Short mmCIF file of C-alpha atoms in Angstrom, two decimals:
data_model
loop_
_atom_site.label_atom_id
_atom_site.label_comp_id
_atom_site.label_asym_id
_atom_site.label_seq_id
_atom_site.Cartn_x
_atom_site.Cartn_y
_atom_site.Cartn_z
CA MET P 1 161.95 158.85 -47.79
CA SER P 2 158.92 160.51 -46.25
CA TYR P 3 158.80 164.02 -44.91
CA GLN P 4 158.48 164.32 -41.14
CA TYR P 5 155.93 166.89 -40.04
CA SER P 6 157.47 167.57 -36.64
CA ALA P 7 156.19 171.17 -36.39
CA LEU P 8 152.70 169.94 -37.31
CA ALA P 9 152.93 167.28 -34.59
CA VAL P 10 153.90 169.94 -32.04
CA ALA P 11 151.04 172.17 -33.19
CA LEU P 12 148.48 169.37 -32.95
CA GLU P 13 149.70 168.43 -29.47
CA SER P 14 149.35 172.04 -28.38
CA ILE P 15 145.86 172.25 -29.89
CA ALA P 16 144.88 169.03 -28.11
CA LYS P 17 145.91 170.60 -24.82
CA ASN P 18 144.37 174.03 -25.54
CA SER P 19 141.75 174.20 -28.26
CA SER P 20 140.97 177.88 -27.84
CA THR P 21 140.59 179.78 -31.09
CA GLU P 22 143.58 181.96 -30.18
CA ASN P 23 145.85 178.95 -29.66
CA VAL P 24 144.66 177.21 -32.82
CA GLN P 25 145.38 180.36 -34.84
CA ALA P 26 148.77 180.80 -33.18
CA GLN P 27 149.77 177.21 -33.90
CA ILE P 28 148.61 177.30 -37.52
CA SER P 29 150.46 180.55 -38.14
CA LYS P 30 153.73 178.77 -37.31
CA LEU P 31 153.28 176.10 -39.98
CA THR P 32 154.97 176.02 -43.38
CA SER P 33 153.02 175.73 -46.64
CA ASP P 34 153.76 171.99 -46.78
CA GLU P 35 152.54 171.52 -43.23
CA ILE P 36 149.36 173.49 -43.98
CA ARG P 37 148.74 171.27 -47.03
CA LYS P 38 149.21 168.16 -44.88
CA LEU P 39 146.84 169.56 -42.25
CA ARG P 40 144.26 170.28 -44.96
CA GLU P 41 144.65 166.68 -46.20
CA LEU P 42 144.14 165.38 -42.66
CA MET P 43 141.04 167.52 -42.22
CA GLN P 44 139.58 166.19 -45.47
CA ILE P 45 140.08 162.65 -44.15
CA VAL P 46 138.35 163.61 -40.90
CA GLU P 47 135.43 165.15 -42.80
CA ALA P 48 135.07 162.05 -44.98
CA GLU P 49 135.06 159.84 -41.88
CA GLU P 50 132.43 162.04 -40.27
CA GLN P 51 130.23 161.81 -43.38
CA ASP P 52 130.67 158.03 -43.50
CA ARG P 53 129.58 157.77 -39.88
CA ALA P 54 126.54 159.96 -40.54
CA VAL P 55 125.49 157.72 -43.43
CA ILE P 56 125.99 154.58 -41.34
CA ASN P 57 124.09 156.06 -38.40
CA SER P 58 121.21 157.19 -40.60
CA SER P 59 120.92 153.75 -42.18
CA VAL P 60 120.95 152.13 -38.73
CA ASP P 61 118.18 154.54 -37.65
CA VAL P 62 116.10 153.60 -40.72
CA GLU P 63 116.56 149.87 -40.06
CA ALA P 64 115.52 150.30 -36.41
CA THR P 65 112.15 151.78 -37.38
#
């Protein structure tokens, strides 16, 4: 059985609609410790993806020259 992060889903939807710093802080403040850990895990995945894309893009740039 997997845990459902319904409050995290609501927070992310709200942030998608209003990404102001104030709203992001308000939404995060409502999350439980488990939800914060899951959000941190998601952000680490996003950062890894961003780094992978940077490496791919830099290698494509090198090949084009």
